[in-house]
Short mmCIF file of C-alpha atoms in Angstrom, two decimals:
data_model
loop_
_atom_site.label_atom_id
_atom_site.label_comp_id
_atom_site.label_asym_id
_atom_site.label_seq_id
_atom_site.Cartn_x
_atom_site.Cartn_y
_atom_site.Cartn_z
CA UNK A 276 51.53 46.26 -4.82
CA UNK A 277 48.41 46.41 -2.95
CA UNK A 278 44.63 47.02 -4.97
CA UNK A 279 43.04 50.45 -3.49
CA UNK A 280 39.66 49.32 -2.18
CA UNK A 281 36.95 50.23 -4.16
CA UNK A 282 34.55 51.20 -1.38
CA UNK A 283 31.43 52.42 -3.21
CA UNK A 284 30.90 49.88 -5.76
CA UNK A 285 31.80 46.49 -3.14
CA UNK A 286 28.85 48.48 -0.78
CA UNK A 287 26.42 48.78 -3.97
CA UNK A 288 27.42 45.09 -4.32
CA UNK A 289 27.16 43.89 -0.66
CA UNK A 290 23.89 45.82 -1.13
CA UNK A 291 22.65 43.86 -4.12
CA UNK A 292 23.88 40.99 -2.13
CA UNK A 293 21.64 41.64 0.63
CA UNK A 294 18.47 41.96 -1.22
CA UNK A 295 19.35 38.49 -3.26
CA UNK A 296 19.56 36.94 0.38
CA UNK A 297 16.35 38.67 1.52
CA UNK A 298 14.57 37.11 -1.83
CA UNK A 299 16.16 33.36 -0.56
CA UNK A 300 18.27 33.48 -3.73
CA UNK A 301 21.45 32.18 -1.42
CA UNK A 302 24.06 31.39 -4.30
CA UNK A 303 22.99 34.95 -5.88
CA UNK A 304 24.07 35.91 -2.86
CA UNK A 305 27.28 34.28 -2.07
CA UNK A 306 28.44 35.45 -5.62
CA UNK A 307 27.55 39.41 -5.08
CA UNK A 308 29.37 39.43 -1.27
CA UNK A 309 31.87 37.29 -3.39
CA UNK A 310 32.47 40.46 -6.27
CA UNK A 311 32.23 43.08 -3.13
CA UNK A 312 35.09 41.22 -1.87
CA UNK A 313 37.09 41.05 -4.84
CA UNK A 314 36.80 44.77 -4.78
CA UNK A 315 37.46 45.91 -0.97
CA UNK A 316 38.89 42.70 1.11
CA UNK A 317 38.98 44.89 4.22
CA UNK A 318 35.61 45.00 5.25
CA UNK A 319 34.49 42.08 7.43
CA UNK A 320 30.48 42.67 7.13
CA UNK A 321 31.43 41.13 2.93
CA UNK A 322 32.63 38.07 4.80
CA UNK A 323 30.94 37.87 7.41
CA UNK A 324 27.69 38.30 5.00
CA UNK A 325 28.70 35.62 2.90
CA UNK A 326 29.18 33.19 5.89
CA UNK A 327 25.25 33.51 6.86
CA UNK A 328 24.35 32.86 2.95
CA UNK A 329 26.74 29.61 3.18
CA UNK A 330 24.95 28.44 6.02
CA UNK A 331 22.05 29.08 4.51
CA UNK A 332 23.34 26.31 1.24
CA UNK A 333 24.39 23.89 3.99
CA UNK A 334 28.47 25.07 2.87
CA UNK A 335 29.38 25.28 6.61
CA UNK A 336 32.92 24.31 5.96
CA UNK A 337 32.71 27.83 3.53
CA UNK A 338 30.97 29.63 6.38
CA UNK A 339 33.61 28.36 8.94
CA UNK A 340 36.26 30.26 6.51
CA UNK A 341 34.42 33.44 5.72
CA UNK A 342 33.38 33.82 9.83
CA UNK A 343 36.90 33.49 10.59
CA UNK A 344 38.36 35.94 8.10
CA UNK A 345 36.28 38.56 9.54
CA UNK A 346 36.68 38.17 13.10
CA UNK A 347 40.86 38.21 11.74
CA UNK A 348 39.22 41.62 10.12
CA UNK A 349 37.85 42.67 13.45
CA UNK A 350 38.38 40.78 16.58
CA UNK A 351 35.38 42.18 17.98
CA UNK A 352 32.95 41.46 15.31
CA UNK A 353 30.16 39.48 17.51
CA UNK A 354 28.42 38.48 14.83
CA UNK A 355 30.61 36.76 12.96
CA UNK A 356 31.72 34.72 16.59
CA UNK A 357 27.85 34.19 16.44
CA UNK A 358 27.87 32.79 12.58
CA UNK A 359 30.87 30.15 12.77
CA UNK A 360 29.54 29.11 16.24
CA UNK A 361 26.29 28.30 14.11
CA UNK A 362 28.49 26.78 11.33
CA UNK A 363 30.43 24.98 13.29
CA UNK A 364 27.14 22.75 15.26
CA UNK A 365 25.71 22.62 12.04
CA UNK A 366 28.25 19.94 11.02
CA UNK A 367 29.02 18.59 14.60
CA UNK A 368 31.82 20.63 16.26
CA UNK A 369 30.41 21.44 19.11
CA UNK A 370 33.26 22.21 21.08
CA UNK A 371 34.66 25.02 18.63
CA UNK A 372 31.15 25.97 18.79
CA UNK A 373 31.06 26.11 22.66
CA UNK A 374 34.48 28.55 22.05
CA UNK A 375 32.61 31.24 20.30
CA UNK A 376 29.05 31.38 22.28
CA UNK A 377 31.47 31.91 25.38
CA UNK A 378 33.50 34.84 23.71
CA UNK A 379 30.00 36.42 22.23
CA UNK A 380 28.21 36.17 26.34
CA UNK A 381 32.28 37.47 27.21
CA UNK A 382 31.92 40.48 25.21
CA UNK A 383 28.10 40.96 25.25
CA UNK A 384 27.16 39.70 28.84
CA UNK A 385 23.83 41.17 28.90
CA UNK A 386 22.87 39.51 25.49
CA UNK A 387 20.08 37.31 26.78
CA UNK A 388 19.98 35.49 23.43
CA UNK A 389 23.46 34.55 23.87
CA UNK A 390 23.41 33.09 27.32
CA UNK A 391 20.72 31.05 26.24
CA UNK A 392 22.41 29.55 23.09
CA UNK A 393 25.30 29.06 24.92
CA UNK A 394 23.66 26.79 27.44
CA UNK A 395 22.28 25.04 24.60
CA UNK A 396 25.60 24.56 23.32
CA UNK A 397 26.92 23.21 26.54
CA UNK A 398 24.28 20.83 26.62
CA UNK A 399 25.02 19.80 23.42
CA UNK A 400 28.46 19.14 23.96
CA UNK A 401 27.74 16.83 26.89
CA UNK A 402 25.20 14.97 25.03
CA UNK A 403 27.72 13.94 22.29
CA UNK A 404 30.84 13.17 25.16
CA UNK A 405 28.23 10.98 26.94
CA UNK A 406 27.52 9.12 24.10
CA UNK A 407 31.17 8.47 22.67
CA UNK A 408 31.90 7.49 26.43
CA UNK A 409 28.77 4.39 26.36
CA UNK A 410 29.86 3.69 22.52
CA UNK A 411 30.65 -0.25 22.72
CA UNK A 412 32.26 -1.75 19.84
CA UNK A 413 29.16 -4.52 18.79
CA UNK A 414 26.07 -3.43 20.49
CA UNK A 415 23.77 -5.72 21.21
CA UNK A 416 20.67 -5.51 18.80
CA UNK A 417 17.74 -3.03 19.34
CA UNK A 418 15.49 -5.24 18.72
CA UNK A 419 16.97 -7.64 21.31
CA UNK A 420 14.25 -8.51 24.15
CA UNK A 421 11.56 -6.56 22.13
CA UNK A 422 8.38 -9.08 22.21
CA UNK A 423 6.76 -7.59 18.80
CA UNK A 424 4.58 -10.87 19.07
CA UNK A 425 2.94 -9.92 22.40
CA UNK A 426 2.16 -5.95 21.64
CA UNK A 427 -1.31 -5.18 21.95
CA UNK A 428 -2.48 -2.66 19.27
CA UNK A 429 -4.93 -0.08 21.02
CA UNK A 430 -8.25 -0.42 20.91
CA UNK A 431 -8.61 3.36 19.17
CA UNK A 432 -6.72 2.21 16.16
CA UNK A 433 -9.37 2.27 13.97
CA UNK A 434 -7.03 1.63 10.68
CA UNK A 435 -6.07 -1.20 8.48
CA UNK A 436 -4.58 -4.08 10.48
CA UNK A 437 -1.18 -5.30 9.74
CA UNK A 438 -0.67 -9.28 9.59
CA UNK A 439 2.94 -10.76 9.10
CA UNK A 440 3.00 -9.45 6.00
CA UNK A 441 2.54 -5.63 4.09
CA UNK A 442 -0.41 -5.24 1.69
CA UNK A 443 -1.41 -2.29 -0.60
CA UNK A 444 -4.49 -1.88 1.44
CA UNK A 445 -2.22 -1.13 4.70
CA UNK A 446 -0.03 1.13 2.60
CA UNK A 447 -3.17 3.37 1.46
CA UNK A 448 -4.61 3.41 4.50
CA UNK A 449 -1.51 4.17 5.98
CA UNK A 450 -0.85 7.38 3.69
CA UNK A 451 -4.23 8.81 4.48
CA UNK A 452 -3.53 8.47 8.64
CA UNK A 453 -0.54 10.14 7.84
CA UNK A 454 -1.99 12.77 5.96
CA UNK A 455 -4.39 13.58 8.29
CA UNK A 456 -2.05 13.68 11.42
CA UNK A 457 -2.80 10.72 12.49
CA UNK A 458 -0.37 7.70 14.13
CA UNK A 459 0.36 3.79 13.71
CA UNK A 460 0.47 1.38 16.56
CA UNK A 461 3.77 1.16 17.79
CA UNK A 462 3.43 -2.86 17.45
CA UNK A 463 2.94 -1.94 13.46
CA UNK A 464 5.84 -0.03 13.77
CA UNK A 465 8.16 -2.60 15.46
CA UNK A 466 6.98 -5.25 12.83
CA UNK A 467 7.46 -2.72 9.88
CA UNK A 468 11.20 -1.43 10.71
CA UNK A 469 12.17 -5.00 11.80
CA UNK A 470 10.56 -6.82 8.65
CA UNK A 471 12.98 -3.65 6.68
CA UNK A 472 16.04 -4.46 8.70
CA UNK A 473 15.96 -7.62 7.97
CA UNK A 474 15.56 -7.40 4.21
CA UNK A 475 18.08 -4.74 3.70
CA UNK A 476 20.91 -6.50 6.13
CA UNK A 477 20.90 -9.26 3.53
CA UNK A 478 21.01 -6.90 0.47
CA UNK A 479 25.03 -5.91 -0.93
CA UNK A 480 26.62 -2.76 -0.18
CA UNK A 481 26.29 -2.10 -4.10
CA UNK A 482 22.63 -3.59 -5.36
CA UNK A 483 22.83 -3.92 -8.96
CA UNK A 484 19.43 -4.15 -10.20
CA UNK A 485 18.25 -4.10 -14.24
CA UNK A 486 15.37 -2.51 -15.69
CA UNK A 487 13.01 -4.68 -17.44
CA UNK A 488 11.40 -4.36 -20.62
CA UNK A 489 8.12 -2.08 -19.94
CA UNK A 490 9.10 -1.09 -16.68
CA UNK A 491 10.53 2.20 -15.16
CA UNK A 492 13.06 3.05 -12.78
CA UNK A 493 12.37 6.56 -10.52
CA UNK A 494 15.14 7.45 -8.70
CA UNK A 495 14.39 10.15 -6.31
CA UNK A 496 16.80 12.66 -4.06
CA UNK A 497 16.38 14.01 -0.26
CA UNK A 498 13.11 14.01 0.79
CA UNK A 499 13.43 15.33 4.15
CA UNK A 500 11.03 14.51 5.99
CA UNK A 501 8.72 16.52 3.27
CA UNK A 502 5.89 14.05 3.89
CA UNK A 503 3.44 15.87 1.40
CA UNK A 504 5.92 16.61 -1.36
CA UNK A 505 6.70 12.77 -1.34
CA UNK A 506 3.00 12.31 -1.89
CA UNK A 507 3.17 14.96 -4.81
CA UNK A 508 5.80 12.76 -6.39
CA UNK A 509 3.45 9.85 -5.69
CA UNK A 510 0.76 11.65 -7.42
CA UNK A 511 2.53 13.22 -10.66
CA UNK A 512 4.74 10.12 -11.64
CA UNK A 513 2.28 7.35 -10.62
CA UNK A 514 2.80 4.97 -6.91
CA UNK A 515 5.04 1.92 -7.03
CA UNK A 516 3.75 -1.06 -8.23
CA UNK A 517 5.08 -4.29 -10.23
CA UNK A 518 5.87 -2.41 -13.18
CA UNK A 519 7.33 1.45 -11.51
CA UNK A 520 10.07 0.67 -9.39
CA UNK A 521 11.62 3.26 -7.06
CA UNK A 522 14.81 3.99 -5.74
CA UNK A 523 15.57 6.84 -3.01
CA UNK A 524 18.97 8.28 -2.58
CA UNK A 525 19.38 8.84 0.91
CA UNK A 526 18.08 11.84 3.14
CA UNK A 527 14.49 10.36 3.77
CA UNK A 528 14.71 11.92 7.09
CA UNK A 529 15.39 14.82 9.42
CA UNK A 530 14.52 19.00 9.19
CA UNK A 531 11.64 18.15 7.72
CA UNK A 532 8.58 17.61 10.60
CA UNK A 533 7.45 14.06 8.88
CA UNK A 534 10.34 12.28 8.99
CA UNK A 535 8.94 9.34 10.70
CA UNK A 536 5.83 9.11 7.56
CA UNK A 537 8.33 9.48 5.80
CA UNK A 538 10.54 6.75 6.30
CA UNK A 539 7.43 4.36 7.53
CA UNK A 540 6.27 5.23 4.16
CA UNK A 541 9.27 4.51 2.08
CA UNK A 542 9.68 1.43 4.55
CA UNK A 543 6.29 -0.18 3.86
CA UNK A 544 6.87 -0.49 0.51
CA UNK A 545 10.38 -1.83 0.37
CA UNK A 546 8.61 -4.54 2.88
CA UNK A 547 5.74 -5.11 0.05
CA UNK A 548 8.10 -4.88 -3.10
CA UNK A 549 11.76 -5.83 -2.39
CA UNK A 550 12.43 -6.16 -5.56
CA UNK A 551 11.10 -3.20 -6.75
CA UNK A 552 11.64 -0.84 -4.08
CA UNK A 553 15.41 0.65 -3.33
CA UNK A 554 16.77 2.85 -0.75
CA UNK A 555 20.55 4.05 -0.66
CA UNK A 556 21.59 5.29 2.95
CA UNK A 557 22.67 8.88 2.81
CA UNK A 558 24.28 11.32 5.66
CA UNK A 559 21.08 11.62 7.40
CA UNK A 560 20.54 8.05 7.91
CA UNK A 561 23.02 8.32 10.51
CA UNK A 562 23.07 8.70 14.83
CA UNK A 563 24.89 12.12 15.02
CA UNK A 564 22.61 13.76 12.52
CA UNK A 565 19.32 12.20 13.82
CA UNK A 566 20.09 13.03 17.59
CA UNK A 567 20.54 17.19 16.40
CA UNK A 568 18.54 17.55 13.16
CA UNK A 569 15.36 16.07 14.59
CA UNK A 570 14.66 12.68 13.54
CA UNK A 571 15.82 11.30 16.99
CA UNK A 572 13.36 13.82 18.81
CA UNK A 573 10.57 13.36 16.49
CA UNK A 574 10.60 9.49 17.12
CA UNK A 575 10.58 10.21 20.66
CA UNK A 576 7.74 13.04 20.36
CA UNK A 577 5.27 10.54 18.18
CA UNK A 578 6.38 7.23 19.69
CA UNK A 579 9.19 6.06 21.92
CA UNK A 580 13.17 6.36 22.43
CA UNK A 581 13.25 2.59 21.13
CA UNK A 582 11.87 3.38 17.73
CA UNK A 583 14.53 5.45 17.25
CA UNK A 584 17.06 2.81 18.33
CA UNK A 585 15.29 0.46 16.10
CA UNK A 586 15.23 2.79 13.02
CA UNK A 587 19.14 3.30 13.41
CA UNK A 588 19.83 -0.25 13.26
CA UNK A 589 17.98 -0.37 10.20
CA UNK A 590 19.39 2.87 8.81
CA UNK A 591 22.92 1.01 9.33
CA UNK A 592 22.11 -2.11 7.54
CA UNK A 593 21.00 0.00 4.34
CA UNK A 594 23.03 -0.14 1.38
CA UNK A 595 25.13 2.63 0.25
CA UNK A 596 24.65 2.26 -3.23
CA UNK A 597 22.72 0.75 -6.59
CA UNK A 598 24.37 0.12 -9.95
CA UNK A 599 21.73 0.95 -12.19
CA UNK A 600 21.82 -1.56 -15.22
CA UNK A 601 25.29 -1.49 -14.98
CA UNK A 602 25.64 2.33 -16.65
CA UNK A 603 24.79 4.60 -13.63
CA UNK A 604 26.20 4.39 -10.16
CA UNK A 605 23.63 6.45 -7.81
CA UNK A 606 24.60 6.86 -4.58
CA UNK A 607 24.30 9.89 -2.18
CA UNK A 608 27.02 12.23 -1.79
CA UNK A 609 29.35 11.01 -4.76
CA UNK A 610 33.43 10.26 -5.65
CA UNK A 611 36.70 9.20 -3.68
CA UNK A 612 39.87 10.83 -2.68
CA UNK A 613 41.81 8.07 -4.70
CA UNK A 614 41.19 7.30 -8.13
CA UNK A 615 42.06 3.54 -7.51
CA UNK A 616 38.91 3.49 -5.71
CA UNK A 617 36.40 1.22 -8.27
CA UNK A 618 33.02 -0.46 -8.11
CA UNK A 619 34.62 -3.52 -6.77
CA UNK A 620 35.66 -1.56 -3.78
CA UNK A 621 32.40 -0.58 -3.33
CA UNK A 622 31.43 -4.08 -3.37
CA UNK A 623 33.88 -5.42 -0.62
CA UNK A 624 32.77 -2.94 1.49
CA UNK A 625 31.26 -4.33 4.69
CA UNK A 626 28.96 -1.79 5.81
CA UNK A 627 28.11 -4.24 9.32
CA UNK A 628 31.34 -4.26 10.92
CA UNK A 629 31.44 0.03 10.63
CA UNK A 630 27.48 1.02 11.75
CA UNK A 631 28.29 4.58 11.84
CA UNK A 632 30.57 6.50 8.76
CA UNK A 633 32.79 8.47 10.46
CA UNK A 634 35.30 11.12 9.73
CA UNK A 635 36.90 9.35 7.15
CA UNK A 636 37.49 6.44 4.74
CA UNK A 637 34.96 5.14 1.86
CA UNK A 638 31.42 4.80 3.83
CA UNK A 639 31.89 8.23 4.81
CA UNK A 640 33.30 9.49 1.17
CA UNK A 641 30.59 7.98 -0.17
CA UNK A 642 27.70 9.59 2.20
CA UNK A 643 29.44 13.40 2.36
CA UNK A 644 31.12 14.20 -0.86
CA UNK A 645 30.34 17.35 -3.21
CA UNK A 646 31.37 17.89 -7.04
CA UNK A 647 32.83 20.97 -7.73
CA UNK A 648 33.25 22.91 -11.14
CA UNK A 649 37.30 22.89 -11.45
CA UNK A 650 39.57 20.26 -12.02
CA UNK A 651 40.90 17.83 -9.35
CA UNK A 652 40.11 17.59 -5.61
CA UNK A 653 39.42 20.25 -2.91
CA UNK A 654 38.33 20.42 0.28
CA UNK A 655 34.88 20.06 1.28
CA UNK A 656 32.23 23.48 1.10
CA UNK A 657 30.87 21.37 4.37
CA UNK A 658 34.11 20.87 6.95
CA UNK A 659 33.06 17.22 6.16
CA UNK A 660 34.43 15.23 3.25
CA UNK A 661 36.03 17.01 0.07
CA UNK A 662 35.03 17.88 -3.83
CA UNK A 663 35.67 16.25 -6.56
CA UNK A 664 35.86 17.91 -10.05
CA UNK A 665 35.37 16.60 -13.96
CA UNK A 666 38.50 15.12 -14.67
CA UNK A 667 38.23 12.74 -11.48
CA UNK A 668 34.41 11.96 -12.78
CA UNK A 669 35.96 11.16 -15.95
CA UNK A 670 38.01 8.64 -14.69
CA UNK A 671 36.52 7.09 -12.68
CA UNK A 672 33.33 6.35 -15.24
CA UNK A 673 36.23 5.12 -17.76
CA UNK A 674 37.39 3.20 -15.60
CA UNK A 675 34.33 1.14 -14.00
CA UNK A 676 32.36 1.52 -17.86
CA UNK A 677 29.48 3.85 -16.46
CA UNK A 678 27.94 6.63 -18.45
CA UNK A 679 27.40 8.90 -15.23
CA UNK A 680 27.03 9.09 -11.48
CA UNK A 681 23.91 10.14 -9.55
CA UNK A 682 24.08 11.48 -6.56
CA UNK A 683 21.53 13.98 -4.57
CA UNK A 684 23.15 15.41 -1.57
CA UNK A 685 22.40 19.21 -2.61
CA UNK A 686 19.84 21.55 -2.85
CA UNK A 687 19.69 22.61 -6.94
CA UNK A 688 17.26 25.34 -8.12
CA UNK A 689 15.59 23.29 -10.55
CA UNK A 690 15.71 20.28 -8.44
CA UNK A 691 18.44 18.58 -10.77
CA UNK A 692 21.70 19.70 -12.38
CA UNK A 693 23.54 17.81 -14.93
CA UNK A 694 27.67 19.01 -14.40
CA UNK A 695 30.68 17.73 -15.26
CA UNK A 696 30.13 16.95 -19.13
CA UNK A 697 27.34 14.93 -18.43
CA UNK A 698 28.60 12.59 -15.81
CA UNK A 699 27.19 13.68 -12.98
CA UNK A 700 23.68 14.66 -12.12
CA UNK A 701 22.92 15.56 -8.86
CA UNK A 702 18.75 15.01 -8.13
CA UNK A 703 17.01 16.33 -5.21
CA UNK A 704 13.40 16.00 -4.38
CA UNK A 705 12.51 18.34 -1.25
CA UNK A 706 11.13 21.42 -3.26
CA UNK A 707 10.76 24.72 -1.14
CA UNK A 708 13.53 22.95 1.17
CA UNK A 709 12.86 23.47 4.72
CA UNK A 710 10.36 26.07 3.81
CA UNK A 711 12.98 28.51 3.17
CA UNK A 712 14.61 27.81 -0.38
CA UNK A 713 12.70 28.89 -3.68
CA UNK A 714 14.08 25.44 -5.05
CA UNK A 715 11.88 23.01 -7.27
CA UNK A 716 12.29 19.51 -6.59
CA UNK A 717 12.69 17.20 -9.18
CA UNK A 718 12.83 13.08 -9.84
CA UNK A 719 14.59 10.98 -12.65
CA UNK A 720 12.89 8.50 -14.75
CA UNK A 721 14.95 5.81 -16.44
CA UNK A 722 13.05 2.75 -18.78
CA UNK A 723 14.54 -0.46 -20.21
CA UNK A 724 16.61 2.47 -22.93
CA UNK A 725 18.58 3.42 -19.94
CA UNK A 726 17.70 6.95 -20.60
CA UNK A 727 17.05 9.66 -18.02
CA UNK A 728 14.08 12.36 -18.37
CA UNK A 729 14.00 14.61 -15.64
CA UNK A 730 10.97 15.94 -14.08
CA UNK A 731 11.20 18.73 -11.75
CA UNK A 732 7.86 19.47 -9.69
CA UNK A 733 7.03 22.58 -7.09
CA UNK A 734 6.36 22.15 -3.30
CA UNK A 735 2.62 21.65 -2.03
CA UNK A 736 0.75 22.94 0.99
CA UNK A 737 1.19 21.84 4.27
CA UNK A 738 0.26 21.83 7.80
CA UNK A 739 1.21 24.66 9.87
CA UNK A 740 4.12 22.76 11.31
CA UNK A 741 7.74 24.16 11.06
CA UNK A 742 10.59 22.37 9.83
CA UNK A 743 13.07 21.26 12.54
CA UNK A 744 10.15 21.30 14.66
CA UNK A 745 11.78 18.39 17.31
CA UNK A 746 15.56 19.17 16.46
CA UNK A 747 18.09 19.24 19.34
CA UNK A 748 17.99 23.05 19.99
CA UNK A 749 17.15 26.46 19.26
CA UNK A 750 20.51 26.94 17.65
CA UNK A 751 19.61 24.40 14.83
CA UNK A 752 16.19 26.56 14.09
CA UNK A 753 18.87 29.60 12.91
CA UNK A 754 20.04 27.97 9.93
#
């Protein structure tokens, strides 16, 4: 028997819903259009509501659902044609994309706004078929032919000079250029992704590193390209040095405006500690991100199209995880669709024969996937990947003797969340994410005890510079 709608209190709920989204409270919002639903399923504006506040917690897969329920609700709803289009070149469908700006310039043909996303679209669509159709199976190196050796530095650069090796007097001077807008040499910056690449190649898939008596572990989340919340880490927990090591989880670049300080940054020390100094490759140290999110056009903006080539060769050779004295796996997005999946599989993985992750299999499992609060697997809240719930946690630290998983992946309130009876934490360490999230950011530390004591931290001042300030398109700019 069908429920009678009840229309007043799902409005007064959409309408609660509404000022939760207008207060950036996104999840508060999702779960108010989610109770107007349960009360009147026969409204589209509840769904088609929700879709903008899942698109607003990255959950385009969520947003690709709710945009599509409505338009079944009303197949003239242009907005919610408008919402999955966004959804859907959020996470790289561009063609289904393409679909939907056509049908909102088909019914709204004097919608300026619409034209003009559309012809981004199109654009975008023929960037990503040109670039499957040069895709060559081994590529020869992007740092093949590049005479790093015989780059003259300009005669402006009035900084720190960089030998053949890093110092601490290079990295200091570095952060201050940075801070104050200004640039490195791209001859620094050949030598400094190279000298990276070539350290990292030679790491494993899974590093497995101890802590030492008296020293302490930081592991840190998505950074963004949040260049001055990285320092505010830097400043609150203390810099890296023989006795602090550090270990980012992915996301270093991308939406954020410094991605390229950023990952110089993160880069300069894993040159002048590589023993101390770890970085996990996460779904933004990848090509398809980087050419719409920004990093691709930032590189180009500040230096040259063969920095980025040379920073996506390095992003490739990255490992994917680090066993944490042999109790905490931390890697970015988190579990596997099959519980037979173990650390040793992790460990045969050979990340160099596969560059890029894909739509499937472990390198991309590992990169993309979500924990969710019930039991089992689902599909992914992204279109990309899947969930995984307690009982597969469970397992799978029983199995391979850890006491949790750390992943980051995820915006979280408090800038950490510890679910799934402990065994996964999730840690991420942009605060005030892409200006737009009240979030906190937060950073784990972990001594020779094997221990964790969270930190959470808030967001600091800036320059007036917008995030996704060099990404792809205007489209990108509307999640």
């Amino acid at each position: 028997m069908a429920i009678t709608p009840d229309v007043d209190a799902a409005t007064a709920l959409k309408n609660k819903g509404n000022k939760a989204f207008a207060q950036h409270d996104w999840a508060g919002a999702v779960d108010l259009y989610t109770q107007a639903i349960e009360k009147n399923d026969r409204d589209p504006s509840f769904f088609c509501n929700r879709a903008q506040a899942n698109i607003k917690l990255e959950s385009y897969g969520y947003a690709v659902a709710d945009a599509t329920h409505a338009i079944d609700l009303d197949p003239n709803y242009i907005k919610a044609y408008w919402r999955r289009a966004v959804a859907n070149t959020a996470i790289l469908n561009s063609r289904e994309a393409l679909r939907d700006f056509k049908t909102v310039v088909k019914k709204e043909p004097n919608n300026k706004d619409a034209k003009l996303k559309l012809a981004e679209c199109e654009k975008l669509v023929r960037r990503v078929e040109f670039f499957k159709a040069i895709e060559v199976g081994d590529p020869p190196s992007a740092f093949e032919g590049l005479d790093i050796e015989s780059m003259e530095v300009d005669a402006s650069y009035d900084g720190v000079k960089l030998e053949n090796e890093m110092t601490q007097e290079f990295i200091n001077d570095m952060i201050t250029r940075f801070k104050n807008g200004k640039k490195l040499p791209k001859k620094y910056v050949f030598q400094i992704v190279q000298a990276v690449r070539n350290i990292v190649y030679d790491e494993p898939t899974m590093v497995e590193m101890e802590i030492e008596p008296a020293t302490t572990l930081t592991v840190c989340g998505d950074t963004h390209g949040q260049y001055f919340d990285l320092l505010e880490i830097f400043r609150l927990n203390g810099f890296p040095d023989e006795k602090h090591a550090y270990l980012f989880n992915g996301d270093f670049v991308d939406r954020g405006s410094w991605s390229t300080e950023i990952a110089l940054l993160l880069y300069a020390y894993k040159w002048l500690r590589p023993k101390m100094f770890f970085l996990n490759r996460g779904n933004h140290e990848t090509d398809d991100m980087n050419r719409v999110y920004g990093f691709e056009g930032e590189c180009k903006a500040k230096y040259n199209e063969r920095v980025f080539k040379v920073f996506s060769e390095s992003f490739s050779a990255l490992p994917l995880a680090t066993l944490v004295g042999k109790k905490y796996l931390t890697l970015h997005g988190g579990l596997f669709s099959d519980d037979n999946t173990g650390l040793d599989d992790i460990r045969k993985l050979d990340r160099h024969v596969q560059r890029q992750p894909g739509q499937q299999g472990l390198m991309m499992e590992m990169l993309w996937t979500d924990p969710q609060p019930q039991n089992g697997r689902g599909p992914s809240k992204r279109g990309v990947g899947l969930q995984f719930g307690p009982d597969v946690t469970k397992r799978f630290c029983e199995k391979n003797g850890l006491e949790a998983v750390i992943r980051s992946h995820e915006v979280r309130m408090e800038g950490y969340e510890v679910e799934h009876d402990g065994k996964c934490v999730t840690v991420f360490s942009a605060p005030k994410y892409c200006d737009a999230t009240e979030n906190k950011g937060a950073y784990i530390n972990i001594g020779p005890d094997l221990k964790l004591q969270y930190h959470k931290f808030d967001a600091v001042p800036h320059p007036d510079i917008k995030p996704m300030a060099y990404a792809q398109s205007s489209i990108m700019s509307m999640m």
